[in-house]
Short mmCIF file of C-alpha atoms in Angstrom, two decimals:
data_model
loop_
_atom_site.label_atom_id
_atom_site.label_comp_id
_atom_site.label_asym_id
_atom_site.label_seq_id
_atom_site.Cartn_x
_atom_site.Cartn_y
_atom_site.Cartn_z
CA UNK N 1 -33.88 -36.61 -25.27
CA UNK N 2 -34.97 -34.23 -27.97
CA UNK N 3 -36.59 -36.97 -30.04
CA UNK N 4 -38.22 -38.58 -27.12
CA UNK N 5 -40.09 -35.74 -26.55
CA UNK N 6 -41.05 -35.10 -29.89
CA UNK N 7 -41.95 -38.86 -30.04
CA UNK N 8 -43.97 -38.30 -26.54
CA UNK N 9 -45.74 -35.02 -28.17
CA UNK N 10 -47.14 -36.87 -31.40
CA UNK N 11 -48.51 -39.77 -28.87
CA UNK N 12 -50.53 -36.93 -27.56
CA UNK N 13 -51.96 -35.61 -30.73
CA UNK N 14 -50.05 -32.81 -31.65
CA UNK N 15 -48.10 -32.02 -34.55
CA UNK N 16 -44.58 -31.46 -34.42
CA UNK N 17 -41.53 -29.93 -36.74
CA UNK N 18 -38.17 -31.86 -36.01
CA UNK N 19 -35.21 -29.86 -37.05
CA UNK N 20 -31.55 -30.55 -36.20
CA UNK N 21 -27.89 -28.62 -37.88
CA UNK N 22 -27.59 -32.11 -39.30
CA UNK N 23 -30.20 -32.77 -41.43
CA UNK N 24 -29.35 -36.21 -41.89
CA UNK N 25 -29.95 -36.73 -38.53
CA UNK N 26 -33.41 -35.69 -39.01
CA UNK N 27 -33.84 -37.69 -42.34
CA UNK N 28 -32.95 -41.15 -40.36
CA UNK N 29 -35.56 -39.95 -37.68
CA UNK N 30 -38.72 -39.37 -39.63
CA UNK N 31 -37.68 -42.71 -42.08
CA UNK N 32 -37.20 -44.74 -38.31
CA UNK N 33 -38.43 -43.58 -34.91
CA UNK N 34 -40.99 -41.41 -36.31
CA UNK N 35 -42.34 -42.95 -39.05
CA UNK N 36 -46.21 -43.00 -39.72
CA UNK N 37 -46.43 -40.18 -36.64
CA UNK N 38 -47.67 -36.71 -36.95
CA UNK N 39 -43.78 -35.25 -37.01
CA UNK N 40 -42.78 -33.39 -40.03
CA UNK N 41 -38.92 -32.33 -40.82
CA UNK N 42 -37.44 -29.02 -41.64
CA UNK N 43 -34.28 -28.81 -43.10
CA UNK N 44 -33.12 -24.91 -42.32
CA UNK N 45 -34.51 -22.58 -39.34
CA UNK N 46 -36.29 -20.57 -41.97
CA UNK N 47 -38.39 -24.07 -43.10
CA UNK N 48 -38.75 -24.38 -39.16
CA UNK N 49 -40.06 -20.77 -38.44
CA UNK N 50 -42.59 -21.50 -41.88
CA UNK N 51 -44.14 -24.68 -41.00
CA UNK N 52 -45.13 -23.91 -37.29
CA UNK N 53 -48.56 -22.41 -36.21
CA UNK N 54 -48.84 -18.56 -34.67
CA UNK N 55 -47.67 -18.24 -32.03
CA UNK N 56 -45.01 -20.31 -32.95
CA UNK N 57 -43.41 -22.38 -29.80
CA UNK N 58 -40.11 -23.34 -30.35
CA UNK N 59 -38.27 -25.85 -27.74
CA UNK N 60 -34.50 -26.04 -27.68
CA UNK N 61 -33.02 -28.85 -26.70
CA UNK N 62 -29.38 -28.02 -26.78
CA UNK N 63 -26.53 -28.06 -24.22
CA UNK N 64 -26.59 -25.15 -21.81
CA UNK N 65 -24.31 -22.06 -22.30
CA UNK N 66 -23.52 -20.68 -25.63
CA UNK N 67 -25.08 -22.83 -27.98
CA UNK N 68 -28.67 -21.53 -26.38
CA UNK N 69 -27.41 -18.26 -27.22
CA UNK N 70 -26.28 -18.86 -30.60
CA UNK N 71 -29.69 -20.64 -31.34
CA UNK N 72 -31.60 -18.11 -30.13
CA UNK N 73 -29.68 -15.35 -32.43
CA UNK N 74 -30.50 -17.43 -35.37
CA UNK N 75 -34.22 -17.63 -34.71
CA UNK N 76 -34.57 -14.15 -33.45
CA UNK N 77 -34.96 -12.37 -37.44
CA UNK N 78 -37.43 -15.25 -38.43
CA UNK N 79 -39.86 -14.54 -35.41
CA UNK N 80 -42.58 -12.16 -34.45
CA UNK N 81 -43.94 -11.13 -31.34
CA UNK N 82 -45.75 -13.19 -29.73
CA UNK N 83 -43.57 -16.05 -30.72
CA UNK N 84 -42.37 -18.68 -27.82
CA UNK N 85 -38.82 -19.72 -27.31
CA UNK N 86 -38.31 -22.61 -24.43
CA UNK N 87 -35.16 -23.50 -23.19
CA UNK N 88 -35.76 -27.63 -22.25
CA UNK N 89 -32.09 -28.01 -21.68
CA UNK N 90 -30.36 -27.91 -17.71
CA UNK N 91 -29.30 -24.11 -18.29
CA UNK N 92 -27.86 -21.78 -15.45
CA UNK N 93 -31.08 -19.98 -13.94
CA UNK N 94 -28.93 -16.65 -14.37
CA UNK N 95 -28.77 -17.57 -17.83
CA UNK N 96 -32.85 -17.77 -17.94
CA UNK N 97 -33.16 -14.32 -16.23
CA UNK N 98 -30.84 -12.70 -18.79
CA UNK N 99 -32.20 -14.21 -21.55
CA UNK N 100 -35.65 -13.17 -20.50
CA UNK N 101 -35.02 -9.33 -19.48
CA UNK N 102 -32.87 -9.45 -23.71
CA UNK N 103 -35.96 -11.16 -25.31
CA UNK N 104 -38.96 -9.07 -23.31
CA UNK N 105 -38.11 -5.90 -25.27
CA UNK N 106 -38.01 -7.62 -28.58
CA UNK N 107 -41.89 -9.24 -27.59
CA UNK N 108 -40.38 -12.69 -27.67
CA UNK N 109 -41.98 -15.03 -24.84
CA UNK N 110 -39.23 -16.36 -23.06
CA UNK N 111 -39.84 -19.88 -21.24
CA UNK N 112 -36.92 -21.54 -19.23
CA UNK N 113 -37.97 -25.14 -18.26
CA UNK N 114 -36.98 -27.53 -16.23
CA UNK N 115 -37.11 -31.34 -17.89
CA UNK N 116 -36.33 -34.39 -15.66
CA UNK N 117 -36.33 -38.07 -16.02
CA UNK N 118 -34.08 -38.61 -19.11
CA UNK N 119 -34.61 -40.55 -21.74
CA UNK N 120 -37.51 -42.13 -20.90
CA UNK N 121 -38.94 -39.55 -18.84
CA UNK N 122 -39.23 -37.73 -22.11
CA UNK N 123 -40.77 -40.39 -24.24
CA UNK N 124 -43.55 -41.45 -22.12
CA UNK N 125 -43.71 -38.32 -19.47
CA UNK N 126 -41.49 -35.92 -17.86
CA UNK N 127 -41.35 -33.64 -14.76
CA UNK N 128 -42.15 -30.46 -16.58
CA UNK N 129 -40.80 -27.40 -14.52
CA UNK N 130 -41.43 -24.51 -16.67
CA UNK N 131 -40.96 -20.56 -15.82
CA UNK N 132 -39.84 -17.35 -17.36
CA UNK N 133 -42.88 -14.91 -19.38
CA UNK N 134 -46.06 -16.05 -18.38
CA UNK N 135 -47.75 -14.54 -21.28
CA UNK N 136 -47.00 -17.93 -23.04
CA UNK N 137 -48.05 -20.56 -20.53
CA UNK N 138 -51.40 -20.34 -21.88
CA UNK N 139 -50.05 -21.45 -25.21
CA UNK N 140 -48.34 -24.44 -23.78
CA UNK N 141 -50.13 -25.30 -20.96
CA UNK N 142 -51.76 -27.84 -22.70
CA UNK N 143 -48.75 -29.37 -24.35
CA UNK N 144 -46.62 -29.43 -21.38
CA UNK N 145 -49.68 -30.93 -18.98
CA UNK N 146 -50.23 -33.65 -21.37
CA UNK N 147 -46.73 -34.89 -22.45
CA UNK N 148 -45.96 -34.72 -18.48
CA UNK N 149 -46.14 -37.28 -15.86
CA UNK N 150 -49.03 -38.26 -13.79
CA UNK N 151 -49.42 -39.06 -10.87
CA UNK N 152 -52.77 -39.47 -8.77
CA UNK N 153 -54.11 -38.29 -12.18
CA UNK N 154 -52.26 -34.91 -11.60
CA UNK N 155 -49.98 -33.75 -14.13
CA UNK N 156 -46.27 -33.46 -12.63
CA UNK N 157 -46.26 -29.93 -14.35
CA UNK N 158 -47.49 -26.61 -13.23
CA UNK N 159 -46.55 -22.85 -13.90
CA UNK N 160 -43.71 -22.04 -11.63
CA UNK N 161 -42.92 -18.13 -11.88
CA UNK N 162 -40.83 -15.13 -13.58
CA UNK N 163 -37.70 -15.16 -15.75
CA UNK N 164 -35.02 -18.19 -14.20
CA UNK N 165 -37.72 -19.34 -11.44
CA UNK N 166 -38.36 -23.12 -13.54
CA UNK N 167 -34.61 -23.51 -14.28
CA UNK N 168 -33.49 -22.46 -10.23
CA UNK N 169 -35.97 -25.31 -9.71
CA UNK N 170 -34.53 -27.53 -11.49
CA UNK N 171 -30.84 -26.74 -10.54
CA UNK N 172 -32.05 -27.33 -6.82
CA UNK N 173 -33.80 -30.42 -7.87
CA UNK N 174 -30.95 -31.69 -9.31
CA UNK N 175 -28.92 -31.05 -6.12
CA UNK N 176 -31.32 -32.76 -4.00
CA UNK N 177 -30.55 -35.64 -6.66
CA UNK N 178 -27.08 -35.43 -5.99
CA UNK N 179 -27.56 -35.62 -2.67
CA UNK N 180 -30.01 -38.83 -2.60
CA UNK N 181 -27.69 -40.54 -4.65
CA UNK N 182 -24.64 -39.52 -2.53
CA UNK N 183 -26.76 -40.85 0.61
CA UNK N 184 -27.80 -44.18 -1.24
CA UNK N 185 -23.80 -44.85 -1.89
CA UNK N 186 -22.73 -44.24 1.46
CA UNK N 187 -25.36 -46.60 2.82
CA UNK N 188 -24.07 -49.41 0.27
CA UNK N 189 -20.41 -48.33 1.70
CA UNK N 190 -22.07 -49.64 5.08
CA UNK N 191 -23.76 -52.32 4.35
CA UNK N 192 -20.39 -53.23 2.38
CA UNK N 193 -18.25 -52.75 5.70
CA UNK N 194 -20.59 -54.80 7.79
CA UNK N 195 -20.14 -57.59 5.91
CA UNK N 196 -23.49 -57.68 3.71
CA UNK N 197 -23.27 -59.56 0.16
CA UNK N 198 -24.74 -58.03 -2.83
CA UNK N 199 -27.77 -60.15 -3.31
CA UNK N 200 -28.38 -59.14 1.17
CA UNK N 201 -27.95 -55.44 -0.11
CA UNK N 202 -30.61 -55.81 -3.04
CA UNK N 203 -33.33 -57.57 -0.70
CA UNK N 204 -32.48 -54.64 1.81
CA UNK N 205 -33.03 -52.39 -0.91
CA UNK N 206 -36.33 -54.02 -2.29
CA UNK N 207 -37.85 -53.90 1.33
CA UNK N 208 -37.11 -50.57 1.63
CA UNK N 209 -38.56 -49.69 -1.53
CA UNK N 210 -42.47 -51.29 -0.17
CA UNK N 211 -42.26 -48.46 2.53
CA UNK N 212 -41.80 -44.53 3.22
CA UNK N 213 -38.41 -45.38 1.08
CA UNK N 214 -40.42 -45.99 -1.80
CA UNK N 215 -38.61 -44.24 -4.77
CA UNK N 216 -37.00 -44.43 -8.24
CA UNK N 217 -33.80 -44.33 -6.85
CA UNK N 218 -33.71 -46.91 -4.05
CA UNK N 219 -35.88 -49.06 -7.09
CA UNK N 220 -32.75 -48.90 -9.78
CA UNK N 221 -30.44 -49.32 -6.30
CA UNK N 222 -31.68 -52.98 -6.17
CA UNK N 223 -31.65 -53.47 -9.99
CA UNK N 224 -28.49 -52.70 -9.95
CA UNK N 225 -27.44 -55.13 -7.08
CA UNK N 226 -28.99 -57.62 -8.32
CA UNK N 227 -27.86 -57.10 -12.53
CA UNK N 228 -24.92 -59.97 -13.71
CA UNK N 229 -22.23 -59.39 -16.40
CA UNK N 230 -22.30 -62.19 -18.97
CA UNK N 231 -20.04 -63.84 -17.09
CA UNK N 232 -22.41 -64.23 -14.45
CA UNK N 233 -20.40 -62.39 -12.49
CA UNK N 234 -22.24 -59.06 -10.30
CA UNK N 235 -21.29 -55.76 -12.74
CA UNK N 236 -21.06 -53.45 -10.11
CA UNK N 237 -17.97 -54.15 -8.63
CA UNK N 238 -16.30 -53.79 -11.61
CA UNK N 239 -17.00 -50.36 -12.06
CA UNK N 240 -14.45 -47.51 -11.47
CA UNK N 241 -15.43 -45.97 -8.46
CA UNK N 242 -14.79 -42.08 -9.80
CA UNK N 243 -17.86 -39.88 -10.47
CA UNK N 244 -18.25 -36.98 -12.83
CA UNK N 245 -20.85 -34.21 -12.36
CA UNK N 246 -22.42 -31.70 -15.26
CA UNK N 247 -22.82 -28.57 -12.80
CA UNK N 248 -26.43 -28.44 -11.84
CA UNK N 249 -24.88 -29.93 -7.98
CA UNK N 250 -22.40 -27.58 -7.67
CA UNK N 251 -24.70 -24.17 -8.95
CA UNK N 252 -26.99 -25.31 -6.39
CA UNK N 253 -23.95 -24.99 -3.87
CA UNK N 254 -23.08 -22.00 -5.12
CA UNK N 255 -26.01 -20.70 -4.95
CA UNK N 256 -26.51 -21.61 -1.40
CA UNK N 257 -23.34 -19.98 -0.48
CA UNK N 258 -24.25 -17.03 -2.52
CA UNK N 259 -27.56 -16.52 -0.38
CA UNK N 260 -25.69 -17.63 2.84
CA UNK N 261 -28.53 -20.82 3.24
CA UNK N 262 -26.62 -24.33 4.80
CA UNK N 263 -27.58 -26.62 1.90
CA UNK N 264 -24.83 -28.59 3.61
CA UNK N 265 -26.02 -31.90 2.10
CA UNK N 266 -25.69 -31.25 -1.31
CA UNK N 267 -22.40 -29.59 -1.04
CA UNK N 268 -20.96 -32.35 0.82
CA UNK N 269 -22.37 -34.40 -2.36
CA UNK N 270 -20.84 -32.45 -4.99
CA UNK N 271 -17.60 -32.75 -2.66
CA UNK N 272 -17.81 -36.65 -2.70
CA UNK N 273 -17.81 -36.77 -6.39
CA UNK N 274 -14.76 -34.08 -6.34
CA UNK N 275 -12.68 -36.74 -4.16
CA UNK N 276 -14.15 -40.11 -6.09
CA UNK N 277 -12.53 -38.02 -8.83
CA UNK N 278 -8.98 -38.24 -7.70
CA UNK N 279 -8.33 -42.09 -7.79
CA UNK N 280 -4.64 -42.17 -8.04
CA UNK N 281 -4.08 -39.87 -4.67
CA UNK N 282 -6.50 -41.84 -2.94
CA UNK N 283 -4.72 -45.39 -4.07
CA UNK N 284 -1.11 -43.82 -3.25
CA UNK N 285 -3.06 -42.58 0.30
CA UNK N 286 -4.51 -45.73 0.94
CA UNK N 287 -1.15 -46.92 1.32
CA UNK N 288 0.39 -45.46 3.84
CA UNK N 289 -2.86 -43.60 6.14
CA UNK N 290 -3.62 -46.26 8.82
CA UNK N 291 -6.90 -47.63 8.76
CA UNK N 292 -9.05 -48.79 11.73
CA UNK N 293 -8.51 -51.84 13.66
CA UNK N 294 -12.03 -51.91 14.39
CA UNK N 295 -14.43 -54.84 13.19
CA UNK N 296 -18.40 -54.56 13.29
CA UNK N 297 -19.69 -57.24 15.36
CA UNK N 298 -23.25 -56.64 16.53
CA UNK N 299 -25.84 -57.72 14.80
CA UNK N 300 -26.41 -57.17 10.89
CA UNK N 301 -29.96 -57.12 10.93
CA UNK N 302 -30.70 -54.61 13.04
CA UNK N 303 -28.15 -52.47 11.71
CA UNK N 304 -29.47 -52.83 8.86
CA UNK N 305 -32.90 -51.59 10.74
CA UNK N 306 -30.85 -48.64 11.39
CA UNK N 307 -29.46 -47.58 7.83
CA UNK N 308 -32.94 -47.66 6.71
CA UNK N 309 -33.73 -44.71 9.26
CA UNK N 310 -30.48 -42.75 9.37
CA UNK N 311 -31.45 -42.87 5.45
CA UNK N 312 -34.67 -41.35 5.95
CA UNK N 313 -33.72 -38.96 8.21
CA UNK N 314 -31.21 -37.60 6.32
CA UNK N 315 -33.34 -37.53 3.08
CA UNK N 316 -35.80 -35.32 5.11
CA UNK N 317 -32.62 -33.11 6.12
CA UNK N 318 -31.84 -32.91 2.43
CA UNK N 319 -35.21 -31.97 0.84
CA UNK N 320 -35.60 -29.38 4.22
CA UNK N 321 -32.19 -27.44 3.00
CA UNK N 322 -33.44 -27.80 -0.42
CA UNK N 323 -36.97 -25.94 0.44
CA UNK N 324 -34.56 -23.36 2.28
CA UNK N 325 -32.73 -22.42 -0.43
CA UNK N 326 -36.41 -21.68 -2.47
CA UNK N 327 -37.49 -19.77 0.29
CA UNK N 328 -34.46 -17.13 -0.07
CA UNK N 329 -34.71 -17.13 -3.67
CA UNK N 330 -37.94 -16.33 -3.90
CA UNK N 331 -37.44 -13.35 -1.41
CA UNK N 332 -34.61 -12.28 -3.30
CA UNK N 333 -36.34 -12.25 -6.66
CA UNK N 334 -39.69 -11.58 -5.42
CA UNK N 335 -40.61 -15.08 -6.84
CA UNK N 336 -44.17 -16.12 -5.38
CA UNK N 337 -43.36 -20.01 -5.38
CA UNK N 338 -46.08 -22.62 -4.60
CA UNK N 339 -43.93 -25.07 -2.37
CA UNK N 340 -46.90 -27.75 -2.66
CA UNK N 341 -46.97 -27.56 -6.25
CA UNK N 342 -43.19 -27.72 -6.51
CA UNK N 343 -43.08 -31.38 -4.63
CA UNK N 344 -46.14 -32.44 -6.74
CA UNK N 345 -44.45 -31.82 -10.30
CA UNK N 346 -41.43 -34.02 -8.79
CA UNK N 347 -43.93 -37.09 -7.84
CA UNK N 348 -43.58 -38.55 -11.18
CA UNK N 349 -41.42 -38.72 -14.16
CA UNK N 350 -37.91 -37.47 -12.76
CA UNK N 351 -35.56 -38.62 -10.96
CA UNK N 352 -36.21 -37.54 -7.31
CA UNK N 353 -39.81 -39.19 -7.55
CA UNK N 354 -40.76 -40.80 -4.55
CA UNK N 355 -43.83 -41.04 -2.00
CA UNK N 356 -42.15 -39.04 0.45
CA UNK N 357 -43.41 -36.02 -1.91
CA UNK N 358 -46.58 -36.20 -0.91
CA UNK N 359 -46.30 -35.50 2.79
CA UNK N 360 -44.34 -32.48 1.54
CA UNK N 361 -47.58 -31.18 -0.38
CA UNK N 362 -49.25 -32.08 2.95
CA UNK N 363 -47.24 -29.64 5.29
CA UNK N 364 -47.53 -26.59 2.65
CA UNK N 365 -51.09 -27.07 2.34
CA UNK N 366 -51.30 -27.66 6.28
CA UNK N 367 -49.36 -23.74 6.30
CA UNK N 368 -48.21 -22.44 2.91
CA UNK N 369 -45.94 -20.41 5.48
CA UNK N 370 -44.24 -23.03 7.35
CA UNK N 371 -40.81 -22.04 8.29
CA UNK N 372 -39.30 -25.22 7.56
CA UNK N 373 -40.10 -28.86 6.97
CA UNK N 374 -38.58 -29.94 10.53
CA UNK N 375 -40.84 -27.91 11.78
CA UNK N 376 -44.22 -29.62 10.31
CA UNK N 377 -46.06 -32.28 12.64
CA UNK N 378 -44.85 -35.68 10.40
CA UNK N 379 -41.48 -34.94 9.73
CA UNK N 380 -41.06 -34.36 13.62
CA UNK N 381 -42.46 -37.36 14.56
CA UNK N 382 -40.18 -39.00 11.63
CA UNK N 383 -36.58 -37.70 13.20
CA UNK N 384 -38.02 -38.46 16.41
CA UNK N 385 -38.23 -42.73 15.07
CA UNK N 386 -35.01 -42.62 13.43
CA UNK N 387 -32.54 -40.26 15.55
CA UNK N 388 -31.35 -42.78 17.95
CA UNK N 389 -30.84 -45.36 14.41
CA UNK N 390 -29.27 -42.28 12.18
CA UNK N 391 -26.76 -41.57 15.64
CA UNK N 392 -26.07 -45.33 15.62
CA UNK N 393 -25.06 -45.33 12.10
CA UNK N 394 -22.71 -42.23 12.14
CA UNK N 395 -20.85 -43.57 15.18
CA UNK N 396 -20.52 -47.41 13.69
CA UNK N 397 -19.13 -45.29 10.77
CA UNK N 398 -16.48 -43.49 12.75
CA UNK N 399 -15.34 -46.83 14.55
CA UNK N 400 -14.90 -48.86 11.13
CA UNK N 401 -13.58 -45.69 9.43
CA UNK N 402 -16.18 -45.60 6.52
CA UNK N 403 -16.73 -41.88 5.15
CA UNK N 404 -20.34 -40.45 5.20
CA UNK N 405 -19.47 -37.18 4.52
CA UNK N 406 -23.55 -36.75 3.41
CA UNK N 407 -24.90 -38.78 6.64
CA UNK N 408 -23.18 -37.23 8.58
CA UNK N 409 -22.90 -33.47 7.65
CA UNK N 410 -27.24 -34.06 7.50
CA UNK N 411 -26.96 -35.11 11.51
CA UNK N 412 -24.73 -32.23 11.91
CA UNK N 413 -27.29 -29.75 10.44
CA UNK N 414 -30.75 -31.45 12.17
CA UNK N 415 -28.31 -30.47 15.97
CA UNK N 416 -27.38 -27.48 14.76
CA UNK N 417 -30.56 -26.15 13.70
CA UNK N 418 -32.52 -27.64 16.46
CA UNK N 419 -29.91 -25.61 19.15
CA UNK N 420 -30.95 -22.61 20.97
CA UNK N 421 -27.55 -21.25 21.51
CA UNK N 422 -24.79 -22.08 19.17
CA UNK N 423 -20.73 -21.13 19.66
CA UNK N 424 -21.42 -18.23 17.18
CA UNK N 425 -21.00 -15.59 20.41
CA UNK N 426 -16.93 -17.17 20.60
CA UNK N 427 -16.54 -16.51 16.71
CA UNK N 428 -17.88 -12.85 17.34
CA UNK N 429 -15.60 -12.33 19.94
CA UNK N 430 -12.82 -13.52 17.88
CA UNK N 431 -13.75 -11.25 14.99
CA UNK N 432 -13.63 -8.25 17.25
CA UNK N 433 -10.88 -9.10 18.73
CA UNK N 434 -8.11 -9.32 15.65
CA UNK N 435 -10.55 -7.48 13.52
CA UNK N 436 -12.58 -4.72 15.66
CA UNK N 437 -15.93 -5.47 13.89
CA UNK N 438 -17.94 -5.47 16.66
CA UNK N 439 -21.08 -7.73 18.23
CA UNK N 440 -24.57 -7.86 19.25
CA UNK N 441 -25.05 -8.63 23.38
CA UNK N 442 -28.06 -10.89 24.66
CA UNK N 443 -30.96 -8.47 24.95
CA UNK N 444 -29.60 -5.46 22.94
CA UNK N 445 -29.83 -6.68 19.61
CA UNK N 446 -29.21 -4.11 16.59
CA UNK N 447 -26.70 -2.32 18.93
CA UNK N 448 -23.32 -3.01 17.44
CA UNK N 449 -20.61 -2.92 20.36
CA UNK N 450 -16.21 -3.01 20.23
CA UNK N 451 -14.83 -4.24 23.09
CA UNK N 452 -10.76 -3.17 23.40
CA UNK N 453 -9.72 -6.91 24.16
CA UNK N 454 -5.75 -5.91 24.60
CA UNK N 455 -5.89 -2.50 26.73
CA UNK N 456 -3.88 -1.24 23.27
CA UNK N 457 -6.10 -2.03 20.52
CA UNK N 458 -8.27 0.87 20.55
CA UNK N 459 -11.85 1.90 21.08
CA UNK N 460 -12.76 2.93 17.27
CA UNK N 461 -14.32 -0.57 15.40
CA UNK N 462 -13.26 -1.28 11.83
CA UNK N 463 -16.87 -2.58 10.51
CA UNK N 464 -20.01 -4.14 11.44
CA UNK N 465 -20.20 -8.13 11.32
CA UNK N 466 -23.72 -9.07 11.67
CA UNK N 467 -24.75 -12.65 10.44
#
């Protein structure tokens, strides 16, 4: 990705220094790929440091963890203050806040930015996420707004706040990723167990993709249908169905967990790829758990009708969890996030890009304080369409024995969060009960209460539960 972006930042007229440990590396780059373009080597950090313009803005473009740190230590005696250092790669947001609060008193700029859309997001315009010292975004506002994606003449790129803010961005763009992807494979599972052929699935797919569906992800979905092996044969059964993961899914989980917010979507993704992962147990299993006797036999089309909604539905669920978990970050980090912007940067050049951004932006600039995307006029109107298609779906799932873990922990969440009362008074009661730590009654809330359930369990409660 690193010399995509250089690549992408000499298209746009500015001059760049390309260094790498291997210098050969960098020797077969200016001699191929950058040849004739405004991109000059350096073949220590010391040439680096020399050749670059005051204040000198230095992107790494390494893998996260130590070998940001150790990169950073070597620059640090070469730089003055003033000087920029931005982390492009997918670090931990903690990461970002550390490194910010270490480089602050040394009057290094810190910048921690998100980059999405791979390889050729970066060669002919990324989703630009950056946050961290805002002192430097007026030195690479201009870089970062012209490399990035447009869309509607916009740049996908805007400021996005303090320390880790453009990295936790990122991480919870990336789960919302995992999640659309996760939701995309169990709909193929279905169309799979109705009986759909590949090239039914990929016209499915590129119908979709004309409509609210319309997205880089349900795009490569039919591409992918539809690509042949030079046999002639369709590649994608062939594959190994086991799926790795790099860790931006699962932080995002963790994260979620850590501020107590039900991002149950994405965990349930990052769970799918955990079980994909152990193939052997799951042939040995398939062997002796009984399966289903159940066939589908309605009709295909209009099940098919229905995937497309319980699809939708769920994607809305996703994003809503997603804007959640932003909401209690930026309360715990005093982060003032622009929720708007946030969806616009992600409308081109990354992964997630789709037109359901844009009614997003709508409902933040219809009230920057909505409480959550359910809650605004067109995604109401939205579940209301597809819940009796999405409810369909789940249950045809059950009957043929087809997992949606993501479908169906999404329906899960949309009942639970649109219920007034929830069982949560029984799992009180059970708390105080073995554990004395007490409850809230209807009406009297703030008053903590211990009820002596046995008649020998005593009056005196153990500690307060409150959720």
């Amino acid at each position: 990705m690193g010399q995509n972006l250089i690549l992408n930042m000499a298209d746009h007229g500015f001059t760049v220094v390309a260094y790498n440990r291997s210098i050969d590396k960098v020797l077969s780059f200016l001699a191929n790929e950058a040849k004739g373009k405004s991109v000059i080597g350096a073949d220590s950090v010391n040439d680096l440091v020399n050749k670059l313009k005051r204040p000198r803005r230095i992107v790494l473009l390494v893998k996260a963890g130590a070998a940001v740190d150790s990169f950073i230590e070597q620059l640090l005696p070469h730089l003055e203050k003033g000087d920029i250092i931005i982390d492009g790669g997918n670090s931990e947001f903690t990461d970002s806040q550390r490194r910010y609060k270490e480089l602050q008193p040394k009057g290094i700029l810190f910048v921690g930015s998100g980059v999405s859309g791979g390889e050729e997001g970066a060669r002919y315009g990324p989703s630009l996420m950056p946050g961290g010292d805002e002192a430097a975004w007026p030195h690479i506002k201009h870089i970062f707004q012209s490399i990035a994606a447009k869309a509607d003449g916009q740049p996908c790129c805007d400021w996005v706040g303090p320390d880790g803010a453009g990295h936790f961005v990122k991480m919870v763009h990336n789960g919302i990723e995992y999640g659309d992807m996760q939701l995309i494979c169990e709909i193929y599972h279905l169309m799979q167990g109705i009986g759909l052929n590949q090239a039914e699935m990929a016209d499915a797919f590129e119908e979709w993709n004309k409509g609210e569906l319309d997205s880089f992800l349900i795009e490569i979905t039919r591409d992918i249908l539809r690509y042949k092996d030079a046999d002639g044969t369709f590649l994608l059964p062939k594959i190994r169905d086991t799926a790795g993961q790099k860790g931006t899914g699962k932080w995002t989980a963790v994260a979620a967990l850590n501020y107590g917010v039900p991002v149950t979507l994405i965990g349930e993704a990052v769970f799918s790829r955990c079980l994909s992962s152990m193939k052997s147990e799951r042939q040995n299993a398939s062997k002796i758990l009984p399966y289903p006797r159940t066939k589908f036999n309605g009709n295909k089309q209009s099940f098919v009708n229905d995937l497309k909604q319980a699809l939708y539905a769920s994607k809305i669920i996703s994003y809503a969890q997603g804007f959640m978990l932003f909401r209690e970050a930026a309360e715990q980090y005093h982060w003032s996030l622009d929720y708007g912007s946030i969806a616009m940067m992600w409308r081109g050049g990354c992964i997630i890009r789709s037109v359901f951004l844009g009614q997003i932006k709508r409902a933040f600039d219809a009230n920057p304080n909505l409480q959550s995307l359910l809650l605004a006029p067109f995604f109401v109107e939205a579940l209301k369409k597809a819940q009796d298609s999405w409810r369909n779906v789940i249950a045809t799932a059950v009957t043929l024995g087809i997992p949606t873990p993501a479908l169906s922990t999404a329906l899960a969440f949309f009942d639970g969060y649109r219920s007034e009362k929830l069982p949560a008074n029984l799992l009180q009661a059970q708390r105080d009960y073995f554990g004395a730590h007490t409850y809230e009654l209807l009406g009297k809330e703030g008053t903590f209460v211990h009820t002596n359930w046995t008649g020998h369990g005593g009056n005196v409660s153990a500690s307060t539960y409150s959720a």
